[in-house]
């Protein structure tokens, strides 16, 4: 049996807003919004993969926190996991996406309701909404 390859996504929440990136490809999800990230390289930890992907895709340095509860099977050999992350350095910019934007809970609900989120990421909407509702703690 082949081991599943991991795709990591970053759940970056700051000031009760979530960072989303707009896909530019493939055609079936182009224009939709997602948590940014990408495939882990063989032997690369999820945390290292997320730091690398967010550096490449957004131009930011992050610290990586806990995983969200759900994992999403993309194919028989590919699984998507989301990890919470905090930007330590840099301002997010769309390097490999059409755009990036910060959304609050109401905007996340709206994007979800209108079908503008990448389908795989919708599994995390309830947990992300709970994260957005939390009061920021001390740094």
XYZ file of C-alpha atoms in Angstrom:
139
model
C 0.000 0.000 0.000
C 1.320 3.429 -0.947
C 1.688 5.989 1.819
C -0.551 9.009 1.504
C 1.172 12.199 0.480
C 0.265 15.202 2.627
C -0.949 18.592 1.451
C -0.747 21.267 4.143
C -2.923 24.357 4.463
C -2.312 27.315 6.748
C -5.105 28.644 8.961
C -3.757 32.117 9.702
C -5.995 34.126 12.028
C -5.107 37.631 13.212
C -7.384 40.256 14.770
C -10.400 37.966 14.267
C -9.760 37.722 10.543
C -8.693 34.717 8.460
C -6.257 34.915 5.555
C -7.544 33.378 2.327
C -5.893 33.061 -1.084
C -7.682 32.988 -4.429
C -6.752 30.056 -6.693
C -5.521 30.763 -10.198
C -5.539 27.086 -11.284
C -6.623 24.371 -12.025
C -9.664 25.508 -14.012
C -12.217 23.690 -11.813
C -11.243 25.777 -8.755
C -9.755 28.882 -10.375
C -11.236 31.992 -8.731
C -12.203 30.136 -5.545
C -10.784 30.961 -2.107
C -8.708 28.626 0.060
C -6.331 28.364 2.962
C -2.883 28.755 1.365
C -0.395 25.877 1.366
C 0.821 22.993 -0.742
C 2.324 19.515 -0.894
C 4.875 18.322 1.608
C 8.050 16.968 0.050
C 9.032 13.356 0.854
C 10.539 13.263 4.344
C 9.429 16.829 5.148
C 7.385 17.367 8.306
C 3.971 19.012 8.025
C 5.260 22.020 9.971
C 8.331 22.460 7.767
C 6.233 22.040 4.634
C 3.787 24.720 5.764
C 6.564 27.167 6.617
C 8.162 26.577 3.194
C 4.894 26.801 1.279
C 3.787 30.034 2.979
C 7.230 31.554 2.367
C 6.980 30.609 -1.342
C 3.294 31.450 -1.858
C 2.838 34.496 0.361
C 6.328 35.796 1.162
C 5.819 35.421 4.925
C 7.599 33.647 7.761
C 5.309 31.822 10.177
C 5.296 29.836 13.359
C 3.139 26.746 13.150
C 0.643 25.694 15.805
C -1.915 22.958 16.307
C -3.687 21.124 13.516
C -7.371 21.579 12.857
C -9.359 18.465 13.767
C -10.473 17.332 10.316
C -8.274 15.911 7.580
C -9.654 15.683 4.052
C -8.958 12.824 1.638
C -8.319 14.434 -1.745
C -7.535 11.156 -3.527
C -6.600 7.660 -2.371
C -2.943 8.777 -2.171
C -3.366 12.423 -1.044
C -4.645 13.871 2.243
C -5.168 17.550 3.130
C -4.465 18.804 6.646
C -4.713 22.330 8.038
C -2.387 23.748 10.653
C -2.839 26.969 12.549
C -0.085 29.471 11.816
C 0.952 32.925 12.982
C 2.798 35.417 10.766
C 6.096 36.388 12.377
C 7.561 38.397 9.509
C 6.362 39.806 6.201
C 3.121 41.010 4.684
C 1.119 38.405 2.746
C 1.126 38.953 -0.997
C -0.217 36.898 -3.885
C 2.889 35.262 -5.360
C 1.223 32.092 -6.715
C -2.432 33.134 -6.325
C -4.670 35.711 -7.995
C -5.185 37.562 -4.717
C -5.059 37.283 -0.933
C -7.508 38.777 1.522
C -8.407 38.846 5.186
C -12.011 37.878 5.975
C -14.029 38.093 9.174
C -16.540 35.479 10.320
C -19.447 37.029 8.392
C -17.441 37.110 5.162
C -16.296 33.500 5.664
C -19.931 32.450 6.153
C -20.918 34.340 2.991
C -18.123 32.798 0.882
C -19.102 29.353 2.157
C -22.817 29.885 1.487
C -22.233 31.088 -2.063
C -19.853 28.207 -2.875
C -16.765 30.409 -3.280
C -14.513 28.300 -1.042
C -12.477 25.427 -2.486
C -14.675 22.405 -1.630
C -11.959 20.561 0.337
C -11.557 23.540 2.702
C -15.236 23.657 3.649
C -14.697 20.859 6.208
C -12.922 23.424 8.387
C -15.493 26.226 8.287
C -17.099 25.418 11.690
C -13.721 25.214 13.441
C -12.439 28.355 11.698
C -15.567 30.257 12.713
C -14.952 29.185 16.322
C -11.345 30.408 16.055
C -12.530 33.751 14.658
C -14.904 34.159 17.609
C -12.143 33.767 20.206
C -10.782 36.830 21.925
C -7.125 37.380 21.120
C -4.872 36.292 23.973
C -1.562 37.725 25.117
C 1.335 37.196 22.726
